Short mmCIF file of C-alpha atoms in Angstrom, two decimals:
data_model
loop_
_atom_site.label_atom_id
_atom_site.label_comp_id
_atom_site.label_asym_id
_atom_site.label_seq_id
_atom_site.Cartn_x
_atom_site.Cartn_y
_atom_site.Cartn_z
CA MET A 1 -11.90 18.92 13.83
CA LEU A 2 -10.52 16.08 11.72
CA ILE A 3 -12.98 13.26 11.02
CA GLU A 4 -11.74 9.70 10.55
CA ARG A 5 -12.12 8.30 7.03
CA MET A 6 -12.83 4.63 6.32
CA LEU A 7 -9.52 4.35 4.48
CA TYR A 8 -7.65 4.95 7.74
CA LYS A 9 -8.58 1.43 8.89
CA GLU A 10 -6.81 0.04 5.82
CA ILE A 11 -3.73 2.21 6.37
CA GLU A 12 -3.43 1.66 10.14
CA PRO A 13 -1.83 -1.83 10.01
CA PHE A 14 1.03 -0.42 7.89
CA ILE A 15 1.84 2.67 9.94
CA ASN A 16 4.92 1.08 11.51
CA SER A 17 6.08 -0.80 8.42
CA PRO A 18 9.29 0.36 6.70
CA GLN A 19 7.49 1.16 3.42
CA ALA A 20 6.28 4.64 2.48
CA ILE A 21 2.53 5.19 2.64
CA ILE A 22 1.21 7.01 -0.43
CA ILE A 23 -2.34 8.39 -0.50
CA THR A 24 -3.62 9.43 -3.90
CA GLY A 25 -6.97 10.39 -5.39
CA MET A 26 -8.98 13.16 -7.03
CA ARG A 27 -8.28 16.72 -5.93
CA ARG A 28 -10.22 17.89 -2.87
CA VAL A 29 -11.33 14.44 -1.66
CA GLY A 30 -9.66 14.96 1.73
CA LYS A 31 -6.12 13.61 1.31
CA THR A 32 -4.55 16.45 3.31
CA SER A 33 -7.07 16.03 6.13
CA LEU A 34 -6.41 12.27 6.24
CA LEU A 35 -2.65 12.91 6.31
CA LYS A 36 -3.10 15.31 9.24
CA PHE A 37 -5.37 12.78 10.97
CA ILE A 38 -2.59 10.14 10.75
CA PHE A 39 -0.01 12.73 11.86
CA ASN A 40 -2.04 13.43 15.01
CA ARG A 41 -2.43 9.71 15.73
CA ILE A 42 1.32 9.01 15.80
CA ASP A 43 2.46 9.37 19.39
CA THR A 44 5.95 10.78 18.97
CA PRO A 45 7.45 14.28 18.84
CA ASN A 46 9.87 13.10 16.14
CA LYS A 47 7.60 13.91 13.21
CA LEU A 48 7.38 16.65 10.59
CA PHE A 49 4.57 17.80 8.28
CA LEU A 50 5.38 19.81 5.14
CA ASP A 51 2.93 21.16 2.55
CA LEU A 52 4.72 21.05 -0.79
CA GLU A 53 2.29 23.47 -2.41
CA ASN A 54 4.20 26.04 -0.39
CA PRO A 55 7.15 27.18 -2.57
CA VAL A 56 9.30 27.61 0.55
CA ASN A 57 8.88 23.93 1.43
CA GLN A 58 9.54 22.87 -2.15
CA LYS A 59 13.02 24.36 -1.94
CA TYR A 60 14.08 21.89 0.76
CA PHE A 61 13.80 19.04 -1.77
CA GLU A 62 15.28 20.79 -4.80
CA ILE A 63 18.83 20.45 -3.46
CA GLU A 64 20.93 17.91 -5.39
CA ASP A 65 22.88 16.83 -2.29
CA TYR A 66 20.52 14.53 -0.34
CA GLU A 67 22.66 14.76 2.80
CA ARG A 68 22.06 18.49 2.69
CA ILE A 69 18.30 17.79 2.52
CA LYS A 70 18.71 15.60 5.62
CA LEU A 71 20.49 18.50 7.37
CA GLU A 72 17.68 20.89 6.44
CA LEU A 73 15.11 18.45 7.87
CA GLU A 74 17.16 18.18 11.07
CA ILE A 75 17.06 21.97 11.40
CA LEU A 76 13.27 21.72 11.07
CA GLY A 77 13.20 19.30 14.02
CA LEU A 78 13.64 15.70 12.80
CA ASP A 79 16.06 13.48 14.72
CA PHE A 80 17.52 10.85 12.38
CA SER A 81 19.26 8.96 15.19
CA LYS A 82 15.88 7.36 15.98
CA ARG A 83 12.69 6.53 14.05
CA ALA A 84 11.55 9.66 12.26
CA PHE A 85 8.15 10.23 10.62
CA LEU A 86 8.02 12.55 7.60
CA PHE A 87 4.69 13.74 6.17
CA LEU A 88 4.76 15.35 2.71
CA ASP A 89 1.56 16.75 1.24
CA GLU A 90 1.10 17.30 -2.55
CA ILE A 91 4.31 15.52 -3.61
CA HIS A 92 3.62 16.01 -7.33
CA GLN A 93 4.82 19.58 -6.89
CA VAL A 94 8.47 18.42 -6.62
CA LYS A 95 9.82 16.14 -9.37
CA ASN A 96 12.70 14.48 -7.51
CA ILE A 97 10.69 13.52 -4.40
CA PRO A 98 10.71 9.76 -5.25
CA SER A 99 14.51 9.53 -5.19
CA VAL A 100 14.76 11.68 -2.04
CA VAL A 101 12.22 9.47 -0.25
CA LYS A 102 14.07 6.34 -1.38
CA TYR A 103 17.33 7.75 -0.01
CA LEU A 104 15.80 8.62 3.37
CA ILE A 105 14.17 5.18 3.68
CA ASP A 106 17.32 3.26 2.70
CA HIS A 107 19.84 5.26 4.72
CA TYR A 108 17.89 6.49 7.75
CA ASN A 109 14.84 4.24 8.08
CA VAL A 110 12.52 7.25 7.83
CA LYS A 111 8.82 6.46 7.72
CA CYS A 112 7.28 8.59 4.97
CA PHE A 113 3.62 9.47 4.47
CA LEU A 114 2.90 11.13 1.13
CA THR A 115 -0.11 12.50 -0.74
CA GLY A 116 -0.55 13.43 -4.38
CA SER A 117 -3.58 14.09 -6.54
CA ALA A 118 -2.28 13.01 -9.94
CA SER A 119 -2.10 9.21 -9.95
CA PHE A 120 -0.56 9.04 -13.41
CA TYR A 121 2.43 10.94 -12.03
CA LEU A 122 2.68 8.66 -9.02
CA LYS A 123 2.45 5.49 -11.08
CA ASN A 124 5.00 6.63 -13.65
CA LEU A 125 7.60 7.94 -11.23
CA PHE A 126 7.10 5.92 -8.09
CA SER A 127 6.76 2.49 -9.70
CA GLU A 128 10.48 2.30 -10.44
CA SER A 129 11.95 4.68 -7.86
CA LEU A 130 10.19 3.10 -4.89
CA ALA A 131 9.79 -0.50 -6.02
CA GLY A 132 9.22 -2.59 -2.89
CA ARG A 133 9.31 0.52 -0.69
CA LYS A 134 5.74 1.79 -0.88
CA TYR A 135 2.09 1.01 -0.25
CA VAL A 136 -0.40 3.02 -2.34
CA PHE A 137 -3.89 3.78 -1.04
CA GLU A 138 -6.63 5.48 -3.05
CA LEU A 139 -8.99 7.96 -1.41
CA PHE A 140 -12.36 8.70 -3.01
CA PRO A 141 -15.22 11.10 -2.26
CA LEU A 142 -17.22 10.19 0.84
CA THR A 143 -19.31 7.05 0.87
CA PHE A 144 -22.82 7.53 2.21
CA ALA A 145 -21.76 6.07 5.57
CA GLU A 146 -18.97 8.67 5.76
CA PHE A 147 -21.41 11.36 4.60
CA LEU A 148 -23.61 10.60 7.62
CA THR A 149 -20.60 10.94 9.93
CA PHE A 150 -19.65 14.29 8.41
CA LYS A 151 -23.24 15.46 8.82
CA GLY A 152 -23.14 14.49 12.48
CA SER A 153 -25.96 11.99 11.99
CA LYS A 154 -26.41 9.17 14.51
CA ILE A 155 -28.38 7.01 12.07
CA ASN A 156 -27.31 3.36 11.90
CA ILE A 157 -28.51 1.92 8.62
CA PRO A 158 -29.84 -1.64 9.06
CA SER A 159 -28.10 -4.30 6.98
CA ASP A 160 -31.42 -6.12 6.56
CA PRO A 161 -33.77 -4.23 4.18
CA LYS A 162 -36.76 -5.85 5.92
CA LEU A 163 -36.02 -3.61 8.92
CA ILE A 164 -36.38 -0.50 6.78
CA THR A 165 -40.01 0.49 7.20
CA LYS A 166 -41.52 3.41 5.30
CA PRO A 167 -40.92 5.91 8.16
CA VAL A 168 -37.30 4.76 8.49
CA PHE A 169 -36.86 4.95 4.72
CA ASP A 170 -38.24 8.50 4.59
CA THR A 171 -35.85 9.65 7.33
CA ILE A 172 -32.76 8.20 5.63
CA SER A 173 -33.96 9.10 2.14
CA ASN A 174 -33.98 12.83 2.94
CA LEU A 175 -30.27 12.68 3.75
CA TYR A 176 -29.52 10.40 0.82
CA GLU A 177 -31.19 12.85 -1.57
CA GLU A 178 -28.77 15.57 -0.46
CA TYR A 179 -25.86 13.15 -0.91
CA LEU A 180 -27.12 12.16 -4.36
CA LEU A 181 -27.56 15.74 -5.58
CA PHE A 182 -24.44 17.33 -4.11
CA GLY A 183 -22.08 14.37 -3.82
CA GLY A 184 -19.36 13.36 -1.41
CA PHE A 185 -16.59 15.95 -1.57
CA PRO A 186 -16.04 16.69 2.14
CA GLU A 187 -16.05 20.48 1.85
CA VAL A 188 -19.30 20.38 -0.14
CA VAL A 189 -20.94 18.16 2.48
CA LEU A 190 -19.92 20.56 5.24
CA LYS A 191 -21.41 23.62 3.51
CA GLU A 192 -24.71 24.72 5.00
CA SER A 193 -26.64 26.25 2.11
CA ILE A 194 -27.45 24.98 -1.37
CA GLU A 195 -25.82 28.04 -2.92
CA GLU A 196 -22.59 27.41 -1.00
CA LYS A 197 -22.59 23.78 -2.11
CA LYS A 198 -23.03 24.77 -5.76
CA ARG A 199 -20.24 27.32 -5.59
CA CYS A 200 -17.98 24.78 -3.95
CA LEU A 201 -18.66 22.23 -6.72
CA GLU A 202 -17.79 24.85 -9.32
CA ASP A 203 -14.56 25.64 -7.48
CA ILE A 204 -13.63 21.94 -7.30
CA PHE A 205 -14.14 21.52 -11.05
CA SER A 206 -12.24 24.72 -11.80
CA SER A 207 -9.39 23.61 -9.53
CA PHE A 208 -9.21 20.23 -11.26
CA PHE A 209 -9.14 21.82 -14.71
CA GLN A 210 -6.55 24.45 -13.81
CA MET A 211 -4.22 22.35 -11.65
CA GLU A 212 -4.50 18.91 -13.24
CA VAL A 213 -5.53 19.40 -16.87
CA LEU A 214 -3.75 22.66 -17.69
CA LYS A 215 -0.76 22.47 -15.35
CA LEU A 216 0.06 18.76 -15.18
CA GLY A 217 -1.55 17.54 -18.39
CA ASP A 218 0.34 19.90 -20.69
CA PHE A 219 -2.09 19.33 -23.57
CA ARG A 220 -1.75 21.19 -26.86
CA LYS A 221 -5.51 21.46 -27.34
CA ASN A 222 -7.02 22.54 -24.02
CA LYS A 223 -10.34 23.41 -25.66
CA ILE A 224 -10.66 19.85 -27.01
CA ILE A 225 -10.12 18.16 -23.66
CA ARG A 226 -12.54 20.64 -22.07
CA ASP A 227 -15.17 19.67 -24.64
CA LEU A 228 -14.38 15.99 -24.05
CA ILE A 229 -14.96 16.41 -20.32
CA MET A 230 -18.35 17.99 -20.90
CA ILE A 231 -19.35 15.25 -23.38
CA LEU A 232 -18.33 12.47 -21.01
CA MET A 233 -20.33 13.98 -18.15
CA GLU A 234 -23.41 13.97 -20.39
CA ARG A 235 -22.84 10.29 -21.28
CA ILE A 236 -22.63 8.81 -17.80
CA GLY A 237 -23.61 5.14 -17.85
CA PHE A 238 -23.21 4.85 -21.64
CA LYS A 239 -20.71 2.79 -23.58
CA LEU A 240 -17.90 4.78 -25.16
CA ASP A 241 -17.86 4.68 -28.95
CA MET A 242 -14.28 5.82 -29.48
CA GLN A 243 -14.54 6.07 -33.25
CA LYS A 244 -17.66 8.23 -33.12
CA LEU A 245 -16.26 10.36 -30.30
CA SER A 246 -12.97 11.02 -32.11
CA LYS A 247 -14.88 12.22 -35.19
CA GLU A 248 -17.14 14.37 -33.04
CA LEU A 249 -14.12 16.11 -31.48
CA GLY A 250 -12.05 16.19 -34.66
CA ILE A 251 -9.06 14.38 -33.16
CA SER A 252 -7.35 11.05 -33.81
CA ARG A 253 -8.29 7.97 -31.83
CA THR A 254 -4.77 7.88 -30.41
CA THR A 255 -5.14 11.42 -29.07
CA LEU A 256 -8.57 10.58 -27.70
CA TYR A 257 -7.23 7.49 -25.91
CA ASN A 258 -4.49 9.64 -24.36
CA TYR A 259 -7.00 12.24 -23.15
CA ILE A 260 -9.33 9.63 -21.66
CA SER A 261 -6.42 7.80 -20.02
CA PHE A 262 -5.38 11.07 -18.40
CA LEU A 263 -8.89 11.79 -17.09
CA GLU A 264 -9.12 8.27 -15.68
CA ALA A 265 -5.64 8.36 -14.15
CA THR A 266 -6.45 11.63 -12.37
CA TYR A 267 -9.65 10.07 -10.96
CA PHE A 268 -12.08 12.36 -12.76
CA ILE A 269 -13.77 9.55 -14.71
CA TYR A 270 -13.92 5.77 -14.36
CA LEU A 271 -14.21 3.23 -17.15
CA VAL A 272 -16.19 0.13 -16.23
CA LYS A 273 -15.23 -2.84 -18.38
CA PRO A 274 -17.49 -5.71 -19.47
CA PHE A 275 -17.77 -8.93 -17.47
CA SER A 276 -17.86 -12.17 -19.36
CA LYS A 277 -17.95 -15.88 -18.59
CA THR A 278 -19.40 -16.88 -21.93
CA LYS A 279 -19.13 -15.92 -25.61
CA ASP A 280 -22.54 -14.28 -25.54
CA VAL A 281 -21.24 -10.73 -25.26
CA GLU A 282 -21.81 -8.18 -27.99
CA ILE A 283 -18.61 -6.14 -27.62
CA ARG A 284 -16.13 -7.31 -25.03
CA LYS A 285 -13.82 -4.34 -24.86
CA ILE A 286 -16.18 -1.34 -24.87
CA PRO A 287 -16.28 0.29 -21.40
CA LYS A 288 -18.99 2.39 -19.81
CA VAL A 289 -18.08 5.77 -18.34
CA TYR A 290 -18.91 7.12 -14.89
CA LEU A 291 -17.94 10.31 -13.08
CA CYS A 292 -16.01 10.49 -9.82
CA ASP A 293 -18.90 12.12 -7.94
CA SER A 294 -22.65 12.44 -8.40
CA GLY A 295 -22.56 16.04 -7.16
CA LEU A 296 -20.37 17.10 -10.07
CA ALA A 297 -22.54 15.07 -12.43
CA ASN A 298 -25.72 16.70 -11.18
CA HIS A 299 -24.30 20.22 -11.28
CA PHE A 300 -22.60 20.14 -14.68
CA ALA A 301 -24.47 17.53 -16.75
CA ARG A 302 -28.01 17.28 -18.01
CA ILE A 303 -28.74 13.71 -16.98
CA ASP A 304 -31.91 12.13 -15.68
CA GLU A 305 -32.64 10.85 -12.18
CA GLY A 306 -31.92 7.24 -13.13
CA ARG A 307 -28.42 7.83 -14.48
CA LEU A 308 -27.51 10.13 -11.60
CA PHE A 309 -28.61 7.41 -9.18
CA GLU A 310 -26.64 4.81 -11.16
CA ASN A 311 -23.48 6.93 -10.96
CA ASN A 312 -23.92 7.30 -7.21
CA VAL A 313 -24.36 3.55 -6.72
CA PHE A 314 -21.22 2.99 -8.77
CA GLN A 315 -19.12 5.37 -6.69
CA ASN A 316 -20.14 3.51 -3.52
CA LEU A 317 -19.47 0.08 -5.06
CA ARG A 318 -16.09 1.20 -6.41
CA VAL A 319 -14.54 1.37 -2.92
CA LYS A 320 -15.46 -2.29 -2.34
CA GLY A 321 -13.46 -3.78 -5.20
CA GLU A 322 -13.55 -4.46 -8.95
CA VAL A 323 -16.69 -3.34 -10.77
CA ASN A 324 -17.81 -4.63 -14.19
CA TYR A 325 -21.01 -4.56 -16.21
CA TYR A 326 -22.60 -7.35 -18.25
CA GLN A 327 -24.59 -7.16 -21.47
CA ARG A 328 -25.86 -9.78 -23.91
CA LYS A 329 -26.42 -9.36 -27.64
CA SER A 330 -30.14 -9.18 -26.94
CA GLY A 331 -29.58 -6.08 -24.80
CA VAL A 332 -30.31 -7.83 -21.49
CA GLU A 333 -27.83 -6.51 -18.97
CA ILE A 334 -26.67 -6.23 -15.38
CA ASP A 335 -25.58 -2.74 -14.37
CA PHE A 336 -22.78 -3.80 -12.04
CA ILE A 337 -21.01 -6.98 -11.01
CA LEU A 338 -18.81 -6.58 -7.94
CA ASN A 339 -15.67 -8.70 -7.63
CA LYS A 340 -17.06 -11.13 -10.23
CA LYS A 341 -19.48 -12.49 -7.61
CA ARG A 342 -22.31 -10.09 -6.80
CA ALA A 343 -24.82 -8.60 -9.26
CA PHE A 344 -26.47 -5.19 -8.77
CA GLU A 345 -29.21 -3.87 -11.02
CA VAL A 346 -30.02 -0.19 -10.40
CA LYS A 347 -33.58 1.10 -10.74
CA VAL A 348 -35.35 4.19 -9.45
CA THR A 349 -38.38 1.97 -8.76
CA PRO A 350 -37.80 -1.75 -9.48
CA THR A 351 -40.54 -4.19 -10.47
CA GLU A 352 -41.09 -7.90 -9.87
CA LYS A 353 -40.51 -8.53 -13.58
CA GLU A 354 -37.11 -6.82 -13.49
CA LEU A 355 -36.18 -8.74 -10.36
CA LYS A 356 -37.07 -12.02 -12.07
CA LYS A 357 -34.86 -11.18 -15.06
CA LEU A 358 -31.96 -10.29 -12.79
CA LYS A 359 -32.33 -13.56 -10.89
CA GLU A 360 -32.37 -15.65 -14.07
CA LEU A 361 -29.36 -13.91 -15.59
CA SER A 362 -27.35 -14.02 -12.36
CA GLN A 363 -27.98 -17.72 -12.00
CA LYS A 364 -26.94 -18.39 -15.60
CA LEU A 365 -23.69 -16.52 -14.96
CA GLY A 366 -23.07 -18.49 -11.78
CA LEU A 367 -22.96 -15.39 -9.57
CA GLU A 368 -23.14 -15.86 -5.81
CA GLU A 369 -25.60 -13.06 -5.08
CA PHE A 370 -27.92 -10.62 -6.83
CA LYS A 371 -29.63 -7.45 -5.61
CA MET A 372 -31.94 -4.86 -7.06
CA VAL A 373 -30.86 -1.40 -5.90
CA SER A 374 -33.80 0.95 -5.53
CA LYS A 375 -33.96 4.70 -5.01
CA ASN A 376 -37.62 4.72 -4.04
CA TYR A 377 -39.31 2.66 -1.34
CA ALA A 378 -39.77 -0.86 -2.72
CA PRO A 379 -40.25 -3.71 -0.22
CA LEU A 380 -39.40 -6.46 -2.73
CA GLU A 381 -37.40 -9.63 -2.23
CA ASN A 382 -33.64 -9.22 -2.87
CA THR A 383 -34.00 -5.45 -3.02
CA ILE A 384 -31.82 -2.97 -1.18
CA TYR A 385 -31.61 0.83 -1.28
CA GLY A 386 -28.88 3.07 -2.62
CA PHE A 387 -28.02 4.21 0.88
CA MET A 388 -27.26 0.56 1.86
CA ILE A 389 -24.40 0.03 -0.62
#
C-alpha cells in the first residue's frame, strides 16, 4: 500500500504542465514510492515506469540516436501520437538522461517524472540541459504528521497548545519519542521491533556511504570523508570551525569545503546560516550543522537529549522554508528563525526566564512571532511541543 506524502500536494498542480517533474532527496526517503503513487494517480494507460537501477532499463537510454530511444519506448507501450507520461526512477544512473528528456519534451510533448538521490548531480547537469523545462521538488524524511499516518494513528494534534492536557500530551509523547529516537525514514518507521529499526538505520547509512560517497563522490581519501561524517554527527547543533576541522583531519580547507559541500548536496547534512538584521553578530558566516534525520543521529552519534531534540525540531522546520539561527556577541541566541519571521527556541524543559529572554530578543529583531519548543510537558505562554512543528 502506497501512502500519500505531503509533498504530493505541492506536485499535484503541476502534473499536467509541460515541464518535467524532478523529485530529489536523500537516499531511502521514499522517492520511488512517491513516484509510484503519482503513477497510480494518473488516469491513462499511456504511461510507462522504468527503474534505472536495473541495468536492462539503463540500456534503453544509452543509445546515441534519440529517435531509436523513442522507438524502444514505443515497443514498451508508449504511444507518442498522444500525451505520454514517462516515469524514470534513479536517473543519476544514466549520464545522458537530461538531453534525452529534453528531446522527448521538445519533440513529442512527453510528460516526464524523474527521481534521483544525488542533488549535486541534478543541479549540475539539469540546470543547463533542462532550463525552463523542469520543476524540482525535494523530499525529506517523514515529518511527525506523516509519521503518524505511516503508523496508522488517528491522532489529530491540536494547533492550540492550551488544548493539550497532560493525558493528551502523554499519549502523543509516547509516539513522538519513537519518532525522535528512530527518525523518519519510511522503512524504519514501518519496522515493528527496535532491533529491526536499528538494523535498517545501519543499512541506510551503509547504502548512502557505498552508493553516494564511494560511487558518485569519487573521492581520493575515502577514510577522511568517513571520519568527517562521524565528526559532524557528533557536532550536531554546533558552529563549524573550518580551520580547526581541517587541521583535525589533516586536509586543506579547500578539500574540506568540497567534502562538506558534497555531504550537504546529497542531503546528508544541512548547514544553517546566521540571521542578521543588525551589526551585533559575532561571526556572520559560520554555519551550524544538523543531520538529515534524528534516527541516524541517535544511532551513530553520542549526543545528549537536548541536541537530538534540536535536530528533530530542525528537520520538521526545514520543510516549511528557510531556517537560520541568531547569536549575539554576548552568547544570547535563538536556535531557529523560520522565513525571517518566526523565532523558535528549543528546550527539553523551558522556563519562564528563558521565555522572557526569547520574547525580548525577538521583539528587538522585529520578528512577527516567537515560540518556545518543549520536549517535556510545559504549560507556559507561547510554548509549543516538538510534535506540533
